[in-house]
């Protein structure tokens, strides 16, 4: 006998009235009540779970990292991963390059082509989104991450500087065949400022504007995700953004924000 306990997951393999048919890690199949289970995201024809998350890999590119262990954790737990705190050295992203190399040919990534703030400060960062290339790929015409319009924080920056590191987003899709898309979505990376609590809240209050930018970049797209490090606990984030927050998990909760413009998720 096996059981699916609270906060555990299994692969969805089918559906009947009132019940989901699932496959447990042991290989056994069984049924869980639809009343007590939630389908997170699936590629329609395969029933394969698409695991989307984010990770602040502290100071990636500065100091030393056990890249083998980091890559193993990513490969075992995610299919799409937003990475923040991708640090620069002479405007290069050596830590990101080392991580991609360690992940191997089954993983690919998108990374911003400039820093935020756009300076040579040791604290300037890139954003990156990693994806398992066997089940996920960039949408047609989306070969890079696009920054939300904001002052880039550099010497030639123009306009109001609302975000210390404005979000950058891309488009990904999980095809069920060469000709059919099971799930496509826009996903943005965001690392909030850590200057002060007031500054953090001020930035978060502008996230709806980021959703609007994302929606305009791909008209008709309803699946909009912002993931990263918000530097706020869920209740405060909910109040500031005026969005509902559902926290799932124990040690590492997930934050899900829903608005009329899309969905914002992060794993802290």
PDB file of C-alpha atoms in Angstrom:
ATOM      1  CA  UNK A   1       0.000   0.000   0.000  1.00  0.00           C
ATOM      2  CA  UNK A   2       1.131   3.567  -0.728  1.00  0.00           C
ATOM      3  CA  UNK A   3      -0.321   6.972   0.021  1.00  0.00           C
ATOM      4  CA  UNK A   4      -0.021  10.524  -1.273  1.00  0.00           C
ATOM      5  CA  UNK A   5       0.302  12.760   1.771  1.00  0.00           C
ATOM      6  CA  UNK A   6      -0.317  16.490   2.150  1.00  0.00           C
ATOM      7  CA  UNK A   7       2.109  18.617   0.076  1.00  0.00           C
ATOM      8  CA  UNK A   8       3.433  15.574  -1.834  1.00  0.00           C
ATOM      9  CA  UNK A   9       3.173  15.295  -5.615  1.00  0.00           C
ATOM     10  CA  UNK A  10       2.684  12.527  -8.149  1.00  0.00           C
ATOM     11  CA  UNK A  11       2.560  12.299 -11.933  1.00  0.00           C
ATOM     12  CA  UNK A  12      -0.926  12.748 -13.380  1.00  0.00           C
ATOM     13  CA  UNK A  13      -1.722   9.934 -15.823  1.00  0.00           C
ATOM     14  CA  UNK A  14      -5.497  10.191 -16.190  1.00  0.00           C
ATOM     15  CA  UNK A  15      -8.787  11.541 -14.929  1.00  0.00           C
ATOM     16  CA  UNK A  16     -12.225  10.090 -14.173  1.00  0.00           C
ATOM     17  CA  UNK A  17     -15.229  11.708 -12.493  1.00  0.00           C
ATOM     18  CA  UNK A  18     -14.262  12.847  -8.978  1.00  0.00           C
ATOM     19  CA  UNK A  19     -10.786  11.246  -9.122  1.00  0.00           C
ATOM     20  CA  UNK A  20      -7.309  11.795 -10.627  1.00  0.00           C
ATOM     21  CA  UNK A  21      -5.297   8.744 -11.622  1.00  0.00           C
ATOM     22  CA  UNK A  22      -1.673   9.234 -10.541  1.00  0.00           C
ATOM     23  CA  UNK A  23       1.632   7.408 -10.642  1.00  0.00           C
ATOM     24  CA  UNK A  24       3.631   7.358  -7.403  1.00  0.00           C
ATOM     25  CA  UNK A  25       7.459   7.460  -7.220  1.00  0.00           C
ATOM     26  CA  UNK A  26       7.359   3.732  -6.377  1.00  0.00           C
ATOM     27  CA  UNK A  27       5.811   3.067  -9.788  1.00  0.00           C
ATOM     28  CA  UNK A  28       2.417   2.128  -8.378  1.00  0.00           C
ATOM     29  CA  UNK A  29      -0.673   3.815  -9.795  1.00  0.00           C
ATOM     30  CA  UNK A  30      -3.738   4.836  -7.854  1.00  0.00           C
ATOM     31  CA  UNK A  31      -6.410   7.487  -7.441  1.00  0.00           C
ATOM     32  CA  UNK A  32      -6.668  10.700  -5.412  1.00  0.00           C
ATOM     33  CA  UNK A  33      -9.810  12.722  -4.837  1.00  0.00           C
ATOM     34  CA  UNK A  34     -10.158  15.839  -6.997  1.00  0.00           C
ATOM     35  CA  UNK A  35     -11.585  17.545  -3.941  1.00  0.00           C
ATOM     36  CA  UNK A  36      -8.272  17.272  -2.101  1.00  0.00           C
ATOM     37  CA  UNK A  37      -5.757  17.504  -4.957  1.00  0.00           C
ATOM     38  CA  UNK A  38      -4.620  20.302  -7.267  1.00  0.00           C
ATOM     39  CA  UNK A  39      -3.200  19.899 -10.770  1.00  0.00           C
ATOM     40  CA  UNK A  40      -0.283  22.320 -10.873  1.00  0.00           C
ATOM     41  CA  UNK A  41       0.595  22.343 -14.589  1.00  0.00           C
ATOM     42  CA  UNK A  42       0.525  19.597 -17.200  1.00  0.00           C
ATOM     43  CA  UNK A  43       1.549  18.999 -20.773  1.00  0.00           C
ATOM     44  CA  UNK A  44      -1.865  17.951 -22.011  1.00  0.00           C
ATOM     45  CA  UNK A  45      -1.318  14.726 -23.929  1.00  0.00           C
ATOM     46  CA  UNK A  46       1.406  13.222 -21.738  1.00  0.00           C
ATOM     47  CA  UNK A  47       0.180  14.074 -18.253  1.00  0.00           C
ATOM     48  CA  UNK A  48       3.730  15.135 -17.432  1.00  0.00           C
ATOM     49  CA  UNK A  49       4.071  17.601 -14.581  1.00  0.00           C
ATOM     50  CA  UNK A  50       5.868  20.815 -15.510  1.00  0.00           C
ATOM     51  CA  UNK A  51       7.745  21.974 -12.411  1.00  0.00           C
ATOM     52  CA  UNK A  52       8.323  25.739 -12.405  1.00  0.00           C
ATOM     53  CA  UNK A  53      10.244  27.476  -9.635  1.00  0.00           C
ATOM     54  CA  UNK A  54      12.866  30.049  -8.744  1.00  0.00           C
ATOM     55  CA  UNK A  55      16.135  30.039  -6.847  1.00  0.00           C
ATOM     56  CA  UNK A  56      18.286  32.819  -5.472  1.00  0.00           C
ATOM     57  CA  UNK A  57      21.609  31.005  -5.868  1.00  0.00           C
ATOM     58  CA  UNK A  58      23.445  33.349  -3.578  1.00  0.00           C
ATOM     59  CA  UNK A  59      26.111  35.404  -5.369  1.00  0.00           C
ATOM     60  CA  UNK A  60      26.349  33.015  -8.328  1.00  0.00           C
ATOM     61  CA  UNK A  61      29.692  33.840  -9.952  1.00  0.00           C
ATOM     62  CA  UNK A  62      31.323  35.254  -6.819  1.00  0.00           C
ATOM     63  CA  UNK A  63      33.296  33.019  -4.490  1.00  0.00           C
ATOM     64  CA  UNK A  64      33.100  29.239  -4.836  1.00  0.00           C
ATOM     65  CA  UNK A  65      30.154  26.941  -5.542  1.00  0.00           C
ATOM     66  CA  UNK A  66      29.768  23.181  -5.701  1.00  0.00           C
ATOM     67  CA  UNK A  67      28.261  23.319  -9.181  1.00  0.00           C
ATOM     68  CA  UNK A  68      27.742  19.558  -9.278  1.00  0.00           C
ATOM     69  CA  UNK A  69      25.454  19.699  -6.227  1.00  0.00           C
ATOM     70  CA  UNK A  70      23.621  22.782  -7.493  1.00  0.00           C
ATOM     71  CA  UNK A  71      23.053  21.151 -10.886  1.00  0.00           C
ATOM     72  CA  UNK A  72      21.871  17.932  -9.249  1.00  0.00           C
ATOM     73  CA  UNK A  73      19.324  19.828  -7.137  1.00  0.00           C
ATOM     74  CA  UNK A  74      18.012  21.635 -10.219  1.00  0.00           C
ATOM     75  CA  UNK A  75      17.798  18.488 -12.335  1.00  0.00           C
ATOM     76  CA  UNK A  76      15.959  16.554  -9.624  1.00  0.00           C
ATOM     77  CA  UNK A  77      13.408  19.232  -8.760  1.00  0.00           C
ATOM     78  CA  UNK A  78      12.673  21.520 -11.714  1.00  0.00           C
ATOM     79  CA  UNK A  79      11.848  21.699 -15.405  1.00  0.00           C
ATOM     80  CA  UNK A  80      11.869  25.510 -15.579  1.00  0.00           C
ATOM     81  CA  UNK A  81      13.885  27.565 -13.102  1.00  0.00           C
ATOM     82  CA  UNK A  82      14.225  31.322 -12.704  1.00  0.00           C
ATOM     83  CA  UNK A  83      17.674  32.144 -11.294  1.00  0.00           C
ATOM     84  CA  UNK A  84      18.423  35.444  -9.568  1.00  0.00           C
ATOM     85  CA  UNK A  85      21.663  36.830  -8.146  1.00  0.00           C
ATOM     86  CA  UNK A  86      23.588  35.903 -11.282  1.00  0.00           C
ATOM     87  CA  UNK A  87      26.577  38.120 -10.575  1.00  0.00           C
ATOM     88  CA  UNK A  88      28.943  39.757 -13.042  1.00  0.00           C
ATOM     89  CA  UNK A  89      32.699  40.007 -13.360  1.00  0.00           C
ATOM     90  CA  UNK A  90      33.786  42.486 -16.028  1.00  0.00           C
ATOM     91  CA  UNK A  91      30.244  42.187 -17.452  1.00  0.00           C
ATOM     92  CA  UNK A  92      30.613  38.412 -17.912  1.00  0.00           C
ATOM     93  CA  UNK A  93      28.417  35.766 -16.238  1.00  0.00           C
ATOM     94  CA  UNK A  94      30.990  33.093 -15.442  1.00  0.00           C
ATOM     95  CA  UNK A  95      28.937  31.482 -12.672  1.00  0.00           C
ATOM     96  CA  UNK A  96      25.952  31.019 -14.970  1.00  0.00           C
ATOM     97  CA  UNK A  97      28.204  29.602 -17.699  1.00  0.00           C
ATOM     98  CA  UNK A  98      29.701  27.088 -15.259  1.00  0.00           C
ATOM     99  CA  UNK A  99      26.237  26.026 -14.087  1.00  0.00           C
ATOM    100  CA  UNK A 100      24.937  25.515 -17.635  1.00  0.00           C
ATOM    101  CA  UNK A 101      28.036  23.473 -18.431  1.00  0.00           C
ATOM    102  CA  UNK A 102      27.510  21.304 -15.336  1.00  0.00           C
ATOM    103  CA  UNK A 103      23.821  20.728 -16.163  1.00  0.00           C
ATOM    104  CA  UNK A 104      24.816  19.276 -19.527  1.00  0.00           C
ATOM    105  CA  UNK A 105      23.116  19.018 -22.888  1.00  0.00           C
ATOM    106  CA  UNK A 106      19.634  18.293 -21.481  1.00  0.00           C
ATOM    107  CA  UNK A 107      19.378  21.852 -20.136  1.00  0.00           C
ATOM    108  CA  UNK A 108      19.446  25.220 -21.869  1.00  0.00           C
ATOM    109  CA  UNK A 109      18.994  28.776 -20.667  1.00  0.00           C
ATOM    110  CA  UNK A 110      18.017  32.333 -21.493  1.00  0.00           C
ATOM    111  CA  UNK A 111      19.951  35.188 -19.891  1.00  0.00           C
ATOM    112  CA  UNK A 112      19.628  38.957 -20.087  1.00  0.00           C
ATOM    113  CA  UNK A 113      22.092  40.690 -22.392  1.00  0.00           C
ATOM    114  CA  UNK A 114      22.773  43.524 -19.937  1.00  0.00           C
ATOM    115  CA  UNK A 115      23.049  44.063 -16.186  1.00  0.00           C
ATOM    116  CA  UNK A 116      20.757  45.689 -13.660  1.00  0.00           C
ATOM    117  CA  UNK A 117      21.740  48.159 -12.463  1.00  0.00           C
ATOM    118  CA  UNK A 118      23.582  48.603 -15.764  1.00  0.00           C
ATOM    119  CA  UNK A 119      26.935  49.392 -14.151  1.00  0.00           C
ATOM    120  CA  UNK A 120      30.179  47.566 -13.430  1.00  0.00           C
ATOM    121  CA  UNK A 121      29.341  47.409  -9.721  1.00  0.00           C
ATOM    122  CA  UNK A 122      30.087  44.038  -8.149  1.00  0.00           C
ATOM    123  CA  UNK A 123      26.432  43.984  -7.045  1.00  0.00           C
ATOM    124  CA  UNK A 124      24.982  44.308 -10.563  1.00  0.00           C
ATOM    125  CA  UNK A 125      23.129  41.195 -11.717  1.00  0.00           C
ATOM    126  CA  UNK A 126      21.898  39.294 -14.748  1.00  0.00           C
ATOM    127  CA  UNK A 127      18.598  37.395 -14.810  1.00  0.00           C
ATOM    128  CA  UNK A 128      18.495  33.835 -16.141  1.00  0.00           C
ATOM    129  CA  UNK A 129      15.812  31.252 -16.868  1.00  0.00           C
ATOM    130  CA  UNK A 130      16.875  27.611 -17.212  1.00  0.00           C
ATOM    131  CA  UNK A 131      14.703  24.982 -18.890  1.00  0.00           C
ATOM    132  CA  UNK A 132      14.792  21.235 -19.549  1.00  0.00           C
ATOM    133  CA  UNK A 133      15.081  21.204 -23.329  1.00  0.00           C
ATOM    134  CA  UNK A 134      13.520  17.758 -23.809  1.00  0.00           C
ATOM    135  CA  UNK A 135      10.086  19.082 -22.762  1.00  0.00           C
ATOM    136  CA  UNK A 136      10.357  22.898 -22.898  1.00  0.00           C
ATOM    137  CA  UNK A 137      11.537  25.314 -25.570  1.00  0.00           C
ATOM    138  CA  UNK A 138      11.365  29.071 -26.259  1.00  0.00           C
ATOM    139  CA  UNK A 139       8.306  30.262 -28.167  1.00  0.00           C
ATOM    140  CA  UNK A 140       8.896  31.109 -31.821  1.00  0.00           C
ATOM    141  CA  UNK A 141      10.627  34.476 -32.089  1.00  0.00           C
ATOM    142  CA  UNK A 142      11.586  34.568 -28.398  1.00  0.00           C
ATOM    143  CA  UNK A 143      15.329  33.978 -28.257  1.00  0.00           C
ATOM    144  CA  UNK A 144      16.125  36.257 -25.310  1.00  0.00           C
ATOM    145  CA  UNK A 145      14.758  37.851 -22.143  1.00  0.00           C
ATOM    146  CA  UNK A 146      13.161  41.302 -22.442  1.00  0.00           C
ATOM    147  CA  UNK A 147      13.343  43.889 -19.677  1.00  0.00           C
ATOM    148  CA  UNK A 148      10.256  45.706 -18.445  1.00  0.00           C
ATOM    149  CA  UNK A 149      10.668  49.366 -19.458  1.00  0.00           C
ATOM    150  CA  UNK A 150      12.441  51.262 -16.672  1.00  0.00           C
ATOM    151  CA  UNK A 151      15.544  53.350 -16.072  1.00  0.00           C
ATOM    152  CA  UNK A 152      18.404  50.834 -16.300  1.00  0.00           C
ATOM    153  CA  UNK A 153      20.325  52.466 -13.454  1.00  0.00           C
ATOM    154  CA  UNK A 154      23.343  53.205 -15.649  1.00  0.00           C
ATOM    155  CA  UNK A 155      25.077  56.495 -16.384  1.00  0.00           C
ATOM    156  CA  UNK A 156      22.869  57.013 -19.446  1.00  0.00           C
ATOM    157  CA  UNK A 157      19.645  55.772 -17.872  1.00  0.00           C
ATOM    158  CA  UNK A 158      16.488  57.634 -18.902  1.00  0.00           C
ATOM    159  CA  UNK A 159      13.269  58.217 -16.976  1.00  0.00           C
ATOM    160  CA  UNK A 160      12.051  57.188 -13.548  1.00  0.00           C
ATOM    161  CA  UNK A 161      14.012  54.424 -11.852  1.00  0.00           C
ATOM    162  CA  UNK A 162      11.118  52.470 -10.319  1.00  0.00           C
ATOM    163  CA  UNK A 163      12.965  49.158  -9.928  1.00  0.00           C
ATOM    164  CA  UNK A 164      16.534  48.622  -8.754  1.00  0.00           C
ATOM    165  CA  UNK A 165      16.505  45.539 -11.011  1.00  0.00           C
ATOM    166  CA  UNK A 166      13.430  45.693 -13.224  1.00  0.00           C
ATOM    167  CA  UNK A 167      11.984  42.267 -14.153  1.00  0.00           C
ATOM    168  CA  UNK A 168      12.936  40.608 -17.432  1.00  0.00           C
ATOM    169  CA  UNK A 169      10.714  38.052 -19.142  1.00  0.00           C
ATOM    170  CA  UNK A 170      10.625  35.472 -21.907  1.00  0.00           C
ATOM    171  CA  UNK A 171       8.166  33.070 -23.514  1.00  0.00           C
ATOM    172  CA  UNK A 172       8.364  29.287 -23.119  1.00  0.00           C
ATOM    173  CA  UNK A 173       6.215  26.438 -24.375  1.00  0.00           C
ATOM    174  CA  UNK A 174       5.837  22.751 -23.565  1.00  0.00           C
ATOM    175  CA  UNK A 175       4.939  20.981 -26.829  1.00  0.00           C
ATOM    176  CA  UNK A 176       3.056  17.691 -26.802  1.00  0.00           C
ATOM    177  CA  UNK A 177       4.265  16.996 -30.343  1.00  0.00           C
ATOM    178  CA  UNK A 178       6.202  18.812 -33.050  1.00  0.00           C
ATOM    179  CA  UNK A 179       2.986  20.481 -34.202  1.00  0.00           C
ATOM    180  CA  UNK A 180       0.944  20.884 -31.005  1.00  0.00           C
ATOM    181  CA  UNK A 181       1.616  23.085 -27.959  1.00  0.00           C
ATOM    182  CA  UNK A 182       0.342  21.727 -24.647  1.00  0.00           C
ATOM    183  CA  UNK A 183       1.129  24.805 -22.542  1.00  0.00           C
ATOM    184  CA  UNK A 184       2.776  28.133 -23.311  1.00  0.00           C
ATOM    185  CA  UNK A 185       3.443  30.993 -20.922  1.00  0.00           C
ATOM    186  CA  UNK A 186       5.356  34.193 -20.287  1.00  0.00           C
ATOM    187  CA  UNK A 187       7.650  34.073 -17.272  1.00  0.00           C
ATOM    188  CA  UNK A 188       9.546  36.972 -15.706  1.00  0.00           C
ATOM    189  CA  UNK A 189      12.502  36.979 -13.327  1.00  0.00           C
ATOM    190  CA  UNK A 190      12.536  39.509 -10.493  1.00  0.00           C
ATOM    191  CA  UNK A 191      14.918  40.288  -7.634  1.00  0.00           C
ATOM    192  CA  UNK A 192      13.577  43.007  -5.374  1.00  0.00           C
ATOM    193  CA  UNK A 193      15.779  45.672  -3.854  1.00  0.00           C
ATOM    194  CA  UNK A 194      17.045  45.128  -0.321  1.00  0.00           C
ATOM    195  CA  UNK A 195      17.679  48.804   0.508  1.00  0.00           C
ATOM    196  CA  UNK A 196      14.816  49.130   2.986  1.00  0.00           C
ATOM    197  CA  UNK A 197      11.391  47.685   3.725  1.00  0.00           C
ATOM    198  CA  UNK A 198       9.766  50.825   2.332  1.00  0.00           C
ATOM    199  CA  UNK A 199      11.752  50.561  -0.915  1.00  0.00           C
ATOM    200  CA  UNK A 200      10.869  46.874  -1.277  1.00  0.00           C
ATOM    201  CA  UNK A 201       7.161  47.600  -0.850  1.00  0.00           C
ATOM    202  CA  UNK A 202       7.353  50.498  -3.308  1.00  0.00           C
ATOM    203  CA  UNK A 203       8.821  48.220  -5.991  1.00  0.00           C
ATOM    204  CA  UNK A 204       6.279  45.453  -5.405  1.00  0.00           C
ATOM    205  CA  UNK A 205       3.476  47.966  -5.820  1.00  0.00           C
ATOM    206  CA  UNK A 206       4.476  48.288  -9.493  1.00  0.00           C
ATOM    207  CA  UNK A 207       4.309  44.571 -10.381  1.00  0.00           C
ATOM    208  CA  UNK A 208       0.903  45.013 -12.040  1.00  0.00           C
ATOM    209  CA  UNK A 209       2.664  47.280 -14.544  1.00  0.00           C
ATOM    210  CA  UNK A 210       5.016  44.403 -15.340  1.00  0.00           C
ATOM    211  CA  UNK A 211       2.024  42.135 -15.994  1.00  0.00           C
ATOM    212  CA  UNK A 212       0.698  44.783 -18.402  1.00  0.00           C
ATOM    213  CA  UNK A 213       4.031  44.903 -20.238  1.00  0.00           C
ATOM    214  CA  UNK A 214       4.073  41.119 -20.542  1.00  0.00           C
ATOM    215  CA  UNK A 215       0.480  40.976 -21.794  1.00  0.00           C
ATOM    216  CA  UNK A 216       1.199  43.631 -24.431  1.00  0.00           C
ATOM    217  CA  UNK A 217       4.254  41.710 -25.655  1.00  0.00           C
ATOM    218  CA  UNK A 218       2.133  38.651 -26.504  1.00  0.00           C
ATOM    219  CA  UNK A 219      -1.500  39.686 -27.027  1.00  0.00           C
ATOM    220  CA  UNK A 220      -3.999  37.059 -25.956  1.00  0.00           C
ATOM    221  CA  UNK A 221      -1.607  35.220 -23.651  1.00  0.00           C
ATOM    222  CA  UNK A 222      -3.297  34.526 -20.291  1.00  0.00           C
ATOM    223  CA  UNK A 223      -0.532  32.593 -18.531  1.00  0.00           C
ATOM    224  CA  UNK A 224       1.740  35.252 -17.033  1.00  0.00           C
ATOM    225  CA  UNK A 225       4.209  34.393 -14.263  1.00  0.00           C
ATOM    226  CA  UNK A 226       6.642  36.486 -12.238  1.00  0.00           C
ATOM    227  CA  UNK A 227       9.093  34.449 -10.175  1.00  0.00           C
ATOM    228  CA  UNK A 228      12.102  35.312  -8.082  1.00  0.00           C
ATOM    229  CA  UNK A 229      13.037  36.830  -4.746  1.00  0.00           C
ATOM    230  CA  UNK A 230      10.511  39.426  -3.551  1.00  0.00           C
ATOM    231  CA  UNK A 231      12.188  40.016  -0.156  1.00  0.00           C
ATOM    232  CA  UNK A 232       8.734  40.054   1.474  1.00  0.00           C
ATOM    233  CA  UNK A 233       6.722  37.464   3.390  1.00  0.00           C
ATOM    234  CA  UNK A 234       3.489  36.326   1.675  1.00  0.00           C
ATOM    235  CA  UNK A 235       1.036  38.321   3.801  1.00  0.00           C
ATOM    236  CA  UNK A 236       2.916  41.573   3.248  1.00  0.00           C
ATOM    237  CA  UNK A 237       3.321  40.861  -0.456  1.00  0.00           C
ATOM    238  CA  UNK A 238      -0.423  40.248  -0.730  1.00  0.00           C
ATOM    239  CA  UNK A 239      -1.216  43.559   0.945  1.00  0.00           C
ATOM    240  CA  UNK A 240       1.226  45.559  -1.169  1.00  0.00           C
ATOM    241  CA  UNK A 241       0.202  44.039  -4.512  1.00  0.00           C
ATOM    242  CA  UNK A 242      -3.514  43.787  -3.654  1.00  0.00           C
ATOM    243  CA  UNK A 243      -3.482  40.192  -4.894  1.00  0.00           C
ATOM    244  CA  UNK A 244      -4.498  36.990  -3.137  1.00  0.00           C
ATOM    245  CA  UNK A 245      -1.588  34.873  -1.923  1.00  0.00           C
ATOM    246  CA  UNK A 246      -1.770  31.121  -1.367  1.00  0.00           C
ATOM    247  CA  UNK A 247       1.195  29.583   0.441  1.00  0.00           C
ATOM    248  CA  UNK A 248       1.869  25.914  -0.285  1.00  0.00           C
ATOM    249  CA  UNK A 249       4.498  23.796   1.443  1.00  0.00           C
ATOM    250  CA  UNK A 250       6.354  23.784   4.733  1.00  0.00           C
ATOM    251  CA  UNK A 251      10.076  24.470   4.739  1.00  0.00           C
ATOM    252  CA  UNK A 252      10.096  26.121   1.298  1.00  0.00           C
ATOM    253  CA  UNK A 253       6.675  27.685   0.649  1.00  0.00           C
ATOM    254  CA  UNK A 254       5.453  28.733  -2.758  1.00  0.00           C
ATOM    255  CA  UNK A 255       3.745  32.079  -3.211  1.00  0.00           C
ATOM    256  CA  UNK A 256       1.020  32.346  -5.800  1.00  0.00           C
ATOM    257  CA  UNK A 257      -0.424  35.731  -6.723  1.00  0.00           C
ATOM    258  CA  UNK A 258      -3.477  35.918  -8.938  1.00  0.00           C
ATOM    259  CA  UNK A 259      -4.808  38.993 -10.682  1.00  0.00           C
ATOM    260  CA  UNK A 260      -7.003  39.719 -13.675  1.00  0.00           C
ATOM    261  CA  UNK A 261      -3.814  40.072 -15.703  1.00  0.00           C
ATOM    262  CA  UNK A 262      -2.154  36.797 -14.841  1.00  0.00           C
ATOM    263  CA  UNK A 263      -0.374  34.794 -12.222  1.00  0.00           C
ATOM    264  CA  UNK A 264       2.705  35.513 -10.165  1.00  0.00           C
ATOM    265  CA  UNK A 265       4.518  32.608  -8.547  1.00  0.00           C
ATOM    266  CA  UNK A 266       7.750  32.230  -6.642  1.00  0.00           C
ATOM    267  CA  UNK A 267       9.519  29.606  -4.589  1.00  0.00           C
ATOM    268  CA  UNK A 268      11.393  31.119  -1.688  1.00  0.00           C
TER     269      UNK A 268
END
